């Protein structure tokens, strides 16, 4: 019940955040020196003259006052209309329907892989602190954090796909197509999460409540799961919540290498051509994903530590 | 009980800590016995090794960092050479522990009920309902109001005094032979201290459990203990019955402790 109130409050707080971000993005876009009308003309191989520029500006609605453009955009958005690309003239929503699921699958899958792999790694290195396994994990973490994604992707492609032909190379037809790209994205995360978890576990083991749980004769599974891991995993949850947004924004390289039609490439293109509706949609999606990622992380946190919602509702009462 | 039975028999207990500064003898050649229904009080200044002694009895000292020697027998059972699995069956069932600071001894993320039930499940095959009834019963025995409501609460929703009594209830839930109470009243105000002493008195009256009571508070020792051991720098400097020790202390250090009590006593009044 408390959790329910908490989630509603957090959802309500999303609205101003999203309005704010999109507004600032709107403002910043219009302050950049490149004129989308010029960009449009040069893509279409038309020589920009005063006349043609004004014509295009009018067609794209760019001659309207700034605030009117924003209100118009919001109004369209309320009807789930993301606008039409300046360059391709294809509705943004039409592209998103195809591309968003690809990126979302990639992001969520790599996050899940990262968490599932980090938990045993973190536990192993905490239990064998400063021993062989711990050093191996540390080395792995160091490599995972410092290897650039493109290098990692090519290594995976070479060893897994070309040499042993285990997974398909490019495209998005089957779930197997998502394995290598997800692993590429997950490896850097595994590095961070397993270290976070290791340190969290070592700290938790020192908690008085763990000593007391041991003194009550709890078995290893109950002790480690219910008391130690539950407490130690909290920093990982926070990190994962923040990474969700980063993953959505950061799939471009992996998408290009594995020839996956996600949102990364689409938006990169849009930035070159000052394709306002597409950029605007990107900002909106990113804002939503970032806020949602943090919200999910906070809800999980509130489940892991009920003191958090307790304080939230207490404040409401006062 | 017609015949007094020795529950805990400690002989020549030695504990060394291996720390960065080298080896440190924290407990030296302790020997004592406790019979069922009896309370042995241990008094001594901070850092003299009282908590280490309790943890050594439970075999909870990390074996890499601490080196323990001597014999610890629980009735017929030698504890020092048990495996971890065997010890898990003993901890919380045959020997239970009460800690000084209940506020951080309970896991803040779990309700009181969960922490009761997990302890009961670890040592018995009771159903959820039976385990719940058992928890309510032992809370009731300790005169805690509203046991059913209490079980639903999180530790941070209760006061320190309340939690300490919950901890005592939890510790007797499995009917242990031995209760280790490590400064159960130190963190409490006088009203709650009174409640805790009452709770321990109830356990003592049942004559089934032997109690090791560690405390700074000589008043609490006076009210509860049968025998007292005075500890200094890891050793017992004086042992004896409560009456004897309080009326006729032999060792200088004991006299010092008693004097300190008198002066703080008069200051409080
Ligand atoms: N890991 C350790 N490294 C170094 N010294 C230690 C370690 N563990 C315990 N000691 C030392 O052992 C001594 C006994 O500690 P213990 O916790 O048993 O004291 P205590 O009598 O319970 O004191 P208090 O009344 O403050 O609880 C202390 O002097 C402490 O400094
Ligand atoms: Mg202590």
Coordinates of C-alpha atoms and ligand atoms in Angstrom, one line a residue:
Chain A
X1 CA 0.0 0.0 0.0
X2 CA 2.8 2.4 1.0
X3 CA 4.7 1.3 -2.0
X4 CA 1.7 2.0 -4.2
X5 CA 1.4 5.6 -3.0
X6 CA 5.1 6.0 -3.4
X7 CA 4.9 4.8 -7.1
X8 CA 2.1 7.2 -7.8
X9 CA 3.9 10.1 -6.4
X10 CA 7.0 9.3 -8.4
X11 CA 4.9 8.9 -11.6
X12 CA 3.3 12.3 -11.0
X13 CA 6.8 13.7 -10.6
X14 CA 7.7 12.4 -14.1
X15 CA 5.5 14.9 -15.9
X16 CA 7.3 18.1 -15.0
X17 CA 10.7 16.4 -15.6
X18 CA 9.7 15.4 -19.1
X19 CA 8.1 18.7 -19.9
X20 CA 11.2 20.5 -18.7
X21 CA 13.7 18.4 -20.7
X22 CA 11.8 18.5 -23.9
X23 CA 11.4 22.3 -23.5
X24 CA 15.0 22.9 -22.9
X25 CA 15.9 20.6 -25.9
X26 CA 13.5 22.6 -28.0
X27 CA 15.1 25.8 -27.0
X28 CA 18.7 24.6 -27.5
X29 CA 17.9 23.2 -30.9
X30 CA 16.6 26.6 -32.1
X31 CA 19.7 28.3 -30.7
X32 CA 22.1 26.2 -32.8
X33 CA 23.5 28.1 -35.8
X34 CA 22.5 25.5 -38.4
X35 CA 19.2 26.2 -40.1
X36 CA 17.2 23.0 -40.7
X37 CA 15.8 24.6 -43.9
X38 CA 19.3 24.9 -45.3
X39 CA 20.1 21.4 -44.2
X40 CA 17.0 20.2 -46.0
X41 CA 17.8 22.0 -49.2
X42 CA 21.4 20.7 -49.3
X43 CA 20.2 17.1 -48.8
X44 CA 17.7 17.7 -51.7
X45 CA 20.5 19.2 -53.8
X46 CA 18.7 22.5 -54.2
X47 CA 20.8 25.7 -54.0
X48 CA 19.6 27.6 -51.0
X49 CA 18.4 31.1 -51.9
X50 CA 16.5 33.6 -49.8
X51 CA 13.4 32.6 -51.5
X52 CA 13.6 28.8 -51.3
X53 CA 14.8 29.0 -47.7
X54 CA 11.7 31.1 -46.7
X55 CA 9.5 28.7 -48.6
X56 CA 10.9 25.6 -46.8
X57 CA 10.8 27.4 -43.5
X58 CA 7.1 28.1 -44.0
X59 CA 6.4 24.5 -45.1
X60 CA 8.1 23.1 -42.0
X61 CA 6.4 25.6 -39.7
X62 CA 9.6 27.2 -38.6
X63 CA 8.4 30.7 -39.3
X64 CA 6.0 30.4 -36.4
X65 CA 6.9 32.0 -33.0
X66 CA 9.0 29.7 -30.8
X67 CA 6.4 29.0 -28.1
X68 CA 3.7 28.3 -30.6
X69 CA 5.9 25.6 -32.2
X70 CA 6.4 24.0 -28.8
X71 CA 2.7 24.1 -27.9
X72 CA 1.9 22.7 -31.3
X73 CA 4.4 19.9 -30.8
X74 CA 3.0 19.1 -27.3
X75 CA -0.5 19.1 -28.7
X76 CA 0.4 16.7 -31.5
X77 CA 2.1 14.5 -28.9
X78 CA -1.1 14.3 -26.9
X79 CA -2.5 12.6 -30.0
X80 CA 0.5 10.3 -30.1
X81 CA 1.8 12.1 -33.2
X82 CA 5.5 12.5 -33.1
X83 CA 5.6 14.6 -36.2
X84 CA 7.0 13.9 -39.7
X85 CA 10.7 13.8 -40.5
X86 CA 11.8 16.9 -42.3
X87 CA 14.1 14.9 -44.5
X88 CA 12.5 11.6 -45.3
X89 CA 8.9 12.8 -44.9
X90 CA 8.1 9.6 -43.2
X91 CA 6.2 9.9 -39.8
X92 CA 8.6 9.5 -36.9
X93 CA 6.1 7.1 -35.2
X94 CA 6.3 4.8 -38.2
X95 CA 10.1 4.5 -37.8
X96 CA 9.9 4.1 -34.1
X97 CA 7.5 1.2 -34.2
X98 CA 10.2 -0.8 -36.0
X99 CA 13.3 0.6 -34.4
X100 CA 12.4 1.1 -30.7
X101 CA 11.7 -2.6 -30.0
X102 CA 15.2 -3.5 -31.4
X103 CA 17.0 -1.1 -29.1
X104 CA 14.7 -1.9 -26.2
X105 CA 15.4 -5.6 -26.5
X106 CA 19.1 -5.0 -26.8
X107 CA 19.2 -2.7 -23.8
X108 CA 17.0 -4.8 -21.5
X109 CA 18.7 -8.1 -22.6
X110 CA 22.2 -6.8 -21.9
X111 CA 21.1 -5.4 -18.5
X112 CA 19.6 -8.8 -17.6
X113 CA 22.7 -10.6 -18.7
X114 CA 24.9 -8.2 -16.8
X115 CA 23.0 -8.7 -13.6
X116 CA 22.8 -12.4 -13.9
X117 CA 26.5 -12.8 -14.6
X118 CA 27.6 -10.2 -12.0
X119 CA 25.8 -11.9 -9.0
X120 CA 27.8 -15.1 -9.1
X121 CA 31.0 -13.2 -10.0
X122 CA 30.5 -10.8 -7.1
X123 CA 29.8 -13.5 -4.6
X124 CA 32.7 -15.6 -5.7
X125 CA 35.2 -12.7 -5.4
X126 CA 33.7 -11.6 -2.1
X127 CA 34.0 -15.1 -0.7
X128 CA 37.5 -15.5 -2.0
X129 CA 38.6 -12.0 -1.2
X130 CA 42.1 -11.3 -2.5
X131 CA 42.5 -14.8 -3.7
X132 CA 42.9 -16.2 -7.2
X133 CA 39.2 -15.9 -8.2
X134 CA 39.0 -12.4 -6.9
X135 CA 42.1 -11.4 -8.9
X136 CA 40.7 -13.0 -12.0
X137 CA 37.4 -11.0 -11.6
X138 CA 39.3 -7.8 -11.0
X139 CA 41.3 -8.4 -14.2
X140 CA 38.1 -9.1 -16.1
X141 CA 36.5 -6.0 -14.7
X142 CA 39.5 -4.0 -15.7
X143 CA 39.4 -5.3 -19.2
X144 CA 35.6 -5.0 -19.5
X145 CA 35.8 -1.4 -18.4
X146 CA 38.7 -0.4 -20.6
X147 CA 38.1 -2.3 -23.9
X148 CA 36.2 -0.1 -26.4
X149 CA 32.9 -1.6 -27.5
X150 CA 33.9 -1.8 -31.2
X151 CA 37.0 -3.9 -30.4
X152 CA 35.0 -6.2 -28.2
X153 CA 32.4 -6.6 -30.8
X154 CA 34.9 -7.5 -33.5
X155 CA 36.6 -9.9 -31.1
X156 CA 33.3 -11.6 -30.4
X157 CA 32.4 -11.7 -34.1
X158 CA 35.8 -13.2 -35.0
X159 CA 35.9 -15.9 -32.3
X160 CA 32.2 -16.7 -31.8
X161 CA 30.7 -16.3 -35.3
X162 CA 33.5 -16.6 -37.8
X163 CA 35.6 -19.3 -36.2
X164 CA 33.0 -21.4 -34.5
X165 CA 29.9 -20.3 -36.2
X166 CA 27.9 -20.3 -32.9
X167 CA 25.7 -17.3 -33.4
X168 CA 24.5 -15.4 -36.5
X169 CA 26.3 -12.3 -37.4
X170 CA 24.0 -9.5 -38.6
X171 CA 20.4 -8.6 -38.6
X172 CA 17.5 -9.0 -36.1
X173 CA 15.5 -12.0 -37.4
X174 CA 15.9 -14.4 -34.5
X175 CA 16.7 -14.2 -30.8
X176 CA 20.2 -15.6 -31.6
X177 CA 20.9 -12.4 -33.5
X178 CA 20.6 -10.5 -30.2
X179 CA 23.1 -12.6 -28.3
X180 CA 26.4 -11.2 -29.4
X181 CA 25.4 -7.5 -29.4
X182 CA 23.9 -7.9 -25.9
X183 CA 27.0 -9.5 -24.6
X184 CA 29.1 -6.7 -26.1
X185 CA 27.0 -4.2 -24.3
X186 CA 26.8 -6.3 -21.1
X187 CA 30.5 -6.8 -20.6
X188 CA 31.3 -3.3 -19.5
X189 CA 28.4 -3.4 -17.1
X190 CA 29.4 -6.8 -15.7
X191 CA 32.8 -5.2 -14.8
X192 CA 31.1 -2.5 -12.8
X193 CA 28.4 -4.5 -11.2
X194 CA 30.5 -7.4 -10.1
X195 CA 32.9 -5.0 -8.3
X196 CA 30.0 -3.1 -6.8
X197 CA 28.5 -6.3 -5.5
X198 CA 31.8 -7.6 -4.2
X199 CA 32.4 -4.5 -2.1
X200 CA 28.7 -4.4 -1.0
X201 CA 28.9 -8.0 0.1
X202 CA 32.1 -7.5 2.1
X203 CA 30.5 -4.5 3.8
X204 CA 27.3 -6.3 4.5
X205 CA 29.1 -9.3 6.0
X206 CA 30.3 -6.8 8.7
X207 CA 26.8 -5.7 9.6
X208 CA 25.6 -6.5 13.1
X209 CA 22.4 -8.0 11.7
X210 CA 24.4 -10.6 9.8
X211 CA 26.2 -11.6 13.0
X212 CA 22.9 -11.9 14.7
X213 CA 21.5 -13.9 11.9
X214 CA 24.5 -16.3 12.1
X215 CA 24.0 -16.5 15.9
X216 CA 20.4 -17.6 15.3
X217 CA 21.8 -20.6 13.3
X218 CA 20.4 -19.7 9.9
X219 CA 21.6 -21.9 7.0
X220 CA 24.0 -20.5 4.4
X221 CA 21.3 -20.0 1.8
X222 CA 19.0 -18.0 4.0
X223 CA 21.8 -16.1 5.5
X224 CA 23.4 -15.1 2.2
X225 CA 20.2 -14.6 0.2
X226 CA 17.9 -12.9 2.7
X227 CA 20.4 -11.0 4.7
X228 CA 23.7 -10.4 2.9
X229 CA 22.8 -10.3 -0.8
X230 CA 19.6 -8.4 -0.3
X231 CA 21.5 -5.7 1.4
X232 CA 24.6 -5.8 -0.8
X233 CA 22.8 -5.6 -4.1
X234 CA 21.3 -2.2 -3.5
X235 CA 24.1 -0.2 -5.2
X236 CA 23.8 -2.5 -8.2
X237 CA 20.1 -1.8 -8.5
X238 CA 20.8 2.0 -8.5
X239 CA 23.5 1.6 -11.1
X240 CA 21.3 -0.6 -13.3
X241 CA 18.5 2.0 -13.1
X242 CA 20.8 4.7 -14.4
X243 CA 22.4 2.5 -17.0
X244 CA 19.1 1.7 -18.7
X245 CA 19.0 5.2 -20.2
X246 CA 22.6 5.1 -21.1
X247 CA 22.1 1.8 -22.9
X248 CA 19.3 3.2 -24.9
X249 CA 21.4 6.1 -25.9
X250 CA 24.6 4.2 -26.4
X251 CA 23.7 1.4 -28.7
X252 CA 24.7 3.2 -31.9
X253 CA 28.1 1.5 -32.3
X254 CA 26.8 -1.9 -31.6
X255 CA 23.8 -1.4 -33.9
X256 CA 26.1 -0.3 -36.7
X257 CA 28.6 -3.2 -36.3
X258 CA 25.8 -5.9 -36.1
X259 CA 23.7 -4.1 -38.7
X260 CA 20.7 -3.8 -36.5
X261 CA 18.0 -1.2 -37.3
X262 CA 17.7 0.4 -33.9
X263 CA 17.1 4.0 -32.9
X264 CA 20.7 4.8 -32.5
X265 CA 21.6 5.2 -36.2
X266 CA 18.3 6.8 -37.0
X267 CA 18.9 9.6 -34.5
X268 CA 22.5 10.1 -35.4
X269 CA 21.4 10.8 -39.0
X270 CA 18.8 13.2 -37.7
X271 CA 21.4 15.2 -35.8
X272 CA 23.4 15.8 -38.9
X273 CA 20.4 17.1 -40.8
X274 CA 18.9 19.1 -38.0
X275 CA 15.8 17.0 -38.4
X276 CA 13.9 18.6 -35.5
X277 CA 10.9 16.3 -35.1
X278 CA 13.2 13.2 -35.0
X279 CA 15.6 14.9 -32.5
X280 CA 12.7 16.1 -30.4
X281 CA 11.3 12.5 -30.3
X282 CA 14.7 11.2 -29.3
X283 CA 14.9 13.7 -26.4
X284 CA 11.4 12.7 -25.3
X285 CA 12.2 9.0 -25.4
X286 CA 15.4 9.4 -23.6
X287 CA 13.8 11.5 -20.9
X288 CA 11.1 8.9 -20.4
X289 CA 13.6 6.0 -20.3
X290 CA 15.9 7.8 -17.9
X291 CA 13.0 8.6 -15.5
X292 CA 11.5 5.2 -15.8
X293 CA 14.9 3.5 -15.2
X294 CA 15.4 5.5 -12.0
X295 CA 11.8 4.8 -11.0
X296 CA 12.1 1.1 -11.4
X297 CA 15.4 1.1 -9.5
X298 CA 13.8 3.2 -6.7
X299 CA 10.8 0.8 -6.5
X300 CA 13.1 -2.2 -6.2
X301 CA 15.1 -0.3 -3.6
X302 CA 11.9 0.4 -1.7
X303 CA 11.1 -3.2 -1.7
X304 CA 14.6 -4.1 -0.6
X305 CA 14.6 -1.6 2.2
X306 CA 11.1 -0.6 3.4
X307 CA 12.6 2.3 5.4
X308 CA 12.6 4.3 2.2
X309 CA 8.8 4.4 1.6
X310 CA 8.3 4.8 5.3
X311 CA 10.0 8.1 5.3
X312 CA 8.1 9.1 2.1
X313 CA 4.7 8.6 3.7
X314 CA 5.7 10.1 7.0
X315 CA 6.5 13.3 5.2
X316 CA 3.1 13.2 3.6
X317 CA 1.4 13.0 7.0
X318 CA 3.3 15.9 8.6
Chain B
X1 CA 14.9 -30.6 38.2
X2 CA 16.0 -32.6 41.1
X3 CA 19.7 -32.5 40.3
X4 CA 21.6 -29.4 39.1
X5 CA 23.0 -30.1 35.8
X6 CA 26.0 -28.3 34.4
X7 CA 25.0 -26.8 31.1
X8 CA 28.1 -24.9 30.1
X9 CA 31.6 -25.9 31.1
X10 CA 34.4 -23.8 29.8
X11 CA 38.0 -24.8 30.6
X12 CA 41.1 -22.8 29.8
X13 CA 39.6 -20.6 27.1
X14 CA 42.3 -18.6 25.3
X15 CA 41.6 -16.3 22.4
X16 CA 44.3 -14.6 20.3
X17 CA 43.7 -11.9 17.7
X18 CA 46.0 -11.8 14.7
X19 CA 45.7 -8.2 13.6
X20 CA 48.0 -5.8 11.7
X21 CA 49.8 -4.9 14.9
X22 CA 50.6 -8.5 15.5
X23 CA 49.3 -11.1 18.0
X24 CA 47.1 -9.9 20.8
X25 CA 45.9 -12.1 23.7
X26 CA 42.3 -10.9 24.3
X27 CA 41.0 -13.7 26.5
X28 CA 43.3 -15.7 28.7
X29 CA 42.7 -18.9 30.6
X30 CA 39.1 -18.5 31.4
X31 CA 37.4 -21.4 33.2
X32 CA 33.8 -21.4 34.4
X33 CA 30.6 -23.4 34.7
X34 CA 26.9 -22.5 34.6
X35 CA 24.2 -24.8 35.9
X36 CA 20.7 -24.7 34.5
X37 CA 18.5 -22.1 36.1
X38 CA 21.6 -20.2 37.2
X39 CA 22.9 -16.9 36.1
X40 CA 26.6 -16.1 35.8
X41 CA 27.3 -12.5 35.6
X42 CA 30.5 -11.1 34.0
X43 CA 31.5 -7.6 34.8
X44 CA 34.5 -5.7 33.5
X45 CA 35.6 -2.5 31.8
X46 CA 35.1 -1.9 28.1
X47 CA 37.5 -3.9 25.9
X48 CA 38.3 -6.5 28.5
X49 CA 37.1 -9.3 26.3
X50 CA 33.5 -10.0 27.3
X51 CA 31.9 -10.0 23.9
X52 CA 34.8 -12.1 22.5
X53 CA 34.1 -14.7 25.2
X54 CA 30.4 -14.8 24.1
X55 CA 31.3 -15.2 20.4
X56 CA 33.9 -17.8 21.3
X57 CA 31.3 -19.9 23.0
X58 CA 29.1 -19.7 19.9
X59 CA 32.1 -20.5 17.7
X60 CA 31.4 -17.3 15.8
X61 CA 34.9 -15.9 15.8
X62 CA 36.5 -15.9 12.3
X63 CA 39.0 -18.7 12.3
X64 CA 41.6 -16.9 10.3
X65 CA 41.7 -13.8 12.5
X66 CA 41.1 -15.4 15.9
X67 CA 42.9 -18.4 17.3
X68 CA 40.9 -20.1 20.1
X69 CA 42.2 -22.7 22.5
X70 CA 40.6 -24.6 25.4
X71 CA 37.5 -26.6 25.9
X72 CA 33.9 -25.5 25.7
X73 CA 31.3 -28.1 26.6
X74 CA 27.6 -27.8 26.2
X75 CA 26.4 -30.6 28.4
X76 CA 28.1 -33.6 26.9
X77 CA 29.0 -31.9 23.7
X78 CA 32.4 -30.4 23.0
X79 CA 31.8 -27.4 20.8
X80 CA 35.3 -26.6 19.7
X81 CA 35.6 -29.4 17.2
X82 CA 32.1 -29.2 15.6
X83 CA 31.7 -28.7 11.9
X84 CA 30.0 -25.5 10.6
X85 CA 26.8 -27.5 9.8
X86 CA 26.7 -29.0 13.3
X87 CA 27.2 -25.5 14.8
X88 CA 24.3 -24.1 12.8
X89 CA 22.0 -26.6 14.4
X90 CA 23.2 -25.5 17.9
X91 CA 23.2 -21.8 17.4
X92 CA 19.8 -20.3 17.9
X93 CA 18.5 -23.6 19.2
X94 CA 20.7 -24.8 22.1
X95 CA 22.5 -21.5 22.6
X96 CA 21.0 -18.2 21.8
X97 CA 22.4 -14.7 21.9
X98 CA 21.1 -11.4 23.0
X99 CA 23.0 -8.4 21.8
X100 CA 23.6 -5.0 23.2
X101 CA 22.2 -2.9 20.4
X102 CA 18.9 -4.3 19.1
X103 CA 18.5 -1.4 16.7
X104 CA 21.1 -2.7 14.4
X105 CA 21.0 -6.4 15.3
X106 CA 17.7 -6.9 13.5
X107 CA 17.7 -6.7 9.8
X108 CA 15.9 -3.4 9.0
X109 CA 14.4 -4.8 5.8
X110 CA 12.5 -7.7 7.3
X111 CA 9.5 -7.7 9.6
X112 CA 9.9 -9.1 13.1
X113 CA 7.7 -12.0 12.0
X114 CA 10.1 -12.9 9.2
X115 CA 13.0 -12.9 11.5
X116 CA 11.1 -15.0 14.1
X117 CA 10.0 -17.5 11.5
X118 CA 13.3 -17.9 9.8
X119 CA 14.8 -18.8 13.1
X120 CA 12.1 -21.3 13.9
X121 CA 12.3 -22.8 10.4
X122 CA 16.0 -23.2 10.7
X123 CA 15.6 -25.5 13.7
X124 CA 12.2 -27.2 13.3
X125 CA 9.8 -28.6 10.8
X126 CA 6.8 -26.5 12.1
X127 CA 4.2 -25.3 9.6
X128 CA 3.8 -21.5 9.1
X129 CA 0.8 -21.4 11.4
X130 CA 2.5 -23.4 14.2
X131 CA 5.6 -21.3 13.9
X132 CA 3.5 -18.1 14.0
X133 CA 1.7 -19.4 17.2
X134 CA 5.1 -20.2 18.7
X135 CA 6.3 -16.7 18.1
X136 CA 3.2 -15.1 19.6
X137 CA 3.5 -17.4 22.6
X138 CA 7.1 -16.4 23.4
X139 CA 6.3 -12.7 22.9
X140 CA 3.4 -13.2 25.3
X141 CA 5.6 -14.9 27.8
X142 CA 7.8 -11.8 27.9
X143 CA 4.7 -9.7 28.6
X144 CA 4.9 -7.8 25.3
X145 CA 1.7 -6.1 24.5
X146 CA -0.1 -7.0 21.3
X147 CA 2.1 -9.8 20.0
X148 CA 0.2 -10.2 16.7
X149 CA 0.6 -6.6 15.8
X150 CA 4.1 -6.6 16.9
X151 CA 5.1 -9.3 14.5
X152 CA 3.9 -7.3 11.5
X153 CA 6.1 -4.4 12.3
X154 CA 9.6 -3.6 11.0
X155 CA 12.4 -3.2 13.5
X156 CA 12.6 0.6 12.8
X157 CA 9.0 1.0 13.8
X158 CA 9.7 -0.1 17.4
X159 CA 11.6 1.5 20.2
X160 CA 14.9 0.2 21.4
X161 CA 13.5 -1.1 24.7
X162 CA 10.7 -2.9 22.8
X163 CA 13.1 -4.4 20.4
X164 CA 15.4 -5.6 23.2
X165 CA 12.4 -7.5 24.7
X166 CA 11.5 -8.9 21.3
X167 CA 15.1 -10.1 21.0
X168 CA 14.8 -11.8 24.4
X169 CA 11.5 -13.4 23.3
X170 CA 13.2 -14.6 20.1
X171 CA 16.1 -16.0 22.0
X172 CA 13.9 -18.2 24.2
X173 CA 11.6 -19.2 21.3
X174 CA 13.5 -22.5 20.7
X175 CA 13.9 -23.2 24.4
X176 CA 17.7 -23.1 24.5
X177 CA 19.8 -24.6 27.2
X178 CA 22.1 -21.6 27.3
X179 CA 21.4 -17.9 26.9
X180 CA 24.2 -15.5 26.3
X181 CA 23.1 -12.0 27.1
X182 CA 25.8 -9.5 26.0
X183 CA 25.0 -6.2 27.8
X184 CA 21.3 -6.5 27.3
X185 CA 20.5 -3.3 29.2
X186 CA 23.4 -1.0 28.3
X187 CA 21.6 0.9 25.5
X188 CA 18.3 1.3 27.5
X189 CA 16.8 3.9 29.8
X190 CA 15.8 2.9 33.3
X191 CA 12.2 2.0 32.5
X192 CA 13.2 -0.4 29.7
X193 CA 16.0 -1.7 31.8
X194 CA 13.5 -2.7 34.3
X195 CA 11.4 -4.5 31.7
X196 CA 14.4 -6.4 30.4
X197 CA 15.4 -7.5 33.9
X198 CA 11.9 -8.7 34.5
X199 CA 12.0 -10.7 31.3
X200 CA 15.3 -12.3 32.2
X201 CA 13.9 -13.1 35.6
X202 CA 11.0 -14.9 34.1
X203 CA 13.4 -17.1 32.1
X204 CA 15.5 -17.7 35.2
X205 CA 12.5 -18.8 37.2
X206 CA 11.7 -21.5 34.7
X207 CA 15.0 -23.1 35.7
X208 CA 15.5 -24.6 32.3
X209 CA 18.1 -22.3 30.9
X210 CA 21.6 -21.3 32.0
X211 CA 22.3 -17.6 31.5
X212 CA 25.6 -15.9 30.9
X213 CA 24.9 -12.2 31.7
X214 CA 27.5 -9.7 30.6
X215 CA 26.9 -6.2 31.9
X216 CA 28.5 -3.0 33.0
X217 CA 25.5 -2.4 35.2
X218 CA 26.2 -3.8 38.6
X219 CA 22.6 -3.2 39.6
X220 CA 21.4 -5.5 37.0
X221 CA 24.0 -8.1 38.0
X222 CA 23.0 -7.7 41.6
X223 CA 19.3 -8.4 40.7
X224 CA 19.9 -11.4 38.4
X225 CA 23.2 -13.1 39.0
X226 CA 24.0 -16.0 41.3
X227 CA 27.7 -16.0 40.7
X228 CA 29.8 -13.1 39.4
X229 CA 33.1 -13.1 37.7
X230 CA 35.1 -9.9 37.5
X231 CA 37.1 -9.6 34.3
X232 CA 40.1 -7.5 33.5
X233 CA 42.2 -7.6 30.4
X234 CA 40.9 -11.0 29.3
X235 CA 41.3 -12.7 32.7
X236 CA 39.0 -13.3 35.7
X237 CA 40.5 -11.5 38.6
X238 CA 37.8 -12.5 41.1
X239 CA 34.9 -14.9 41.1
X240 CA 32.3 -15.6 43.8
X241 CA 28.7 -15.5 44.8
X242 CA 26.9 -12.2 44.4
X243 CA 26.5 -11.7 48.1
X244 CA 30.1 -12.4 48.8
X245 CA 31.4 -10.2 46.1
X246 CA 29.2 -7.2 46.8
X247 CA 29.7 -7.3 50.6
X248 CA 33.3 -8.4 50.7
X249 CA 35.3 -7.8 47.6
X250 CA 38.8 -9.1 47.7
X251 CA 40.5 -7.8 44.6
X252 CA 41.4 -4.1 44.2
X253 CA 39.8 -3.9 40.8
X254 CA 36.5 -5.2 42.2
X255 CA 36.5 -2.6 44.9
X256 CA 37.2 0.0 42.3
X257 CA 34.2 -1.1 40.3
X258 CA 32.0 -1.1 43.4
X259 CA 33.1 2.3 44.4
X260 CA 32.4 3.6 40.9
X261 CA 28.9 2.2 41.2
X262 CA 28.3 3.9 44.5
X263 CA 29.4 7.3 43.3
X264 CA 27.3 7.1 40.1
X265 CA 24.5 5.8 42.2
X266 CA 24.4 8.7 44.5
X267 CA 24.9 11.1 41.6
X268 CA 21.8 9.8 40.0
X269 CA 19.7 10.3 43.1
Ligands
LIG1 N1 39.8 -7.9 15.2 C1 40.4 -7.3 16.2 N2 41.6 -6.7 16.0 C2 42.2 -6.1 17.1 N3 41.8 -6.2 18.3 C3 40.6 -6.8 18.6 C4 39.9 -7.4 17.5 N4 38.7 -7.9 18.0 C5 38.8 -7.7 19.4 N5 39.9 -7.0 19.7 C6 40.3 -6.5 21.0 O1 39.8 -7.4 21.9 C7 39.4 -6.8 23.1 C8 38.1 -7.4 23.7 O2 37.0 -7.0 22.9 P1 35.5 -7.2 23.3 O3 34.6 -6.7 22.2 O4 35.3 -8.6 23.8 O5 35.4 -6.2 24.5 P2 34.2 -6.0 25.5 O6 34.6 -6.5 26.9 O7 33.0 -6.7 25.0 O8 34.0 -4.5 25.6 P3 32.7 -3.6 25.5 O9 32.2 -3.5 27.0 O10 33.1 -2.3 25.0 O11 31.7 -4.3 24.7 C9 39.3 -5.3 22.8 O12 40.4 -4.7 23.5 C10 39.6 -5.2 21.4 O13 40.4 -4.1 21.1
LIG2 MG1 31.1 -6.0 24.1

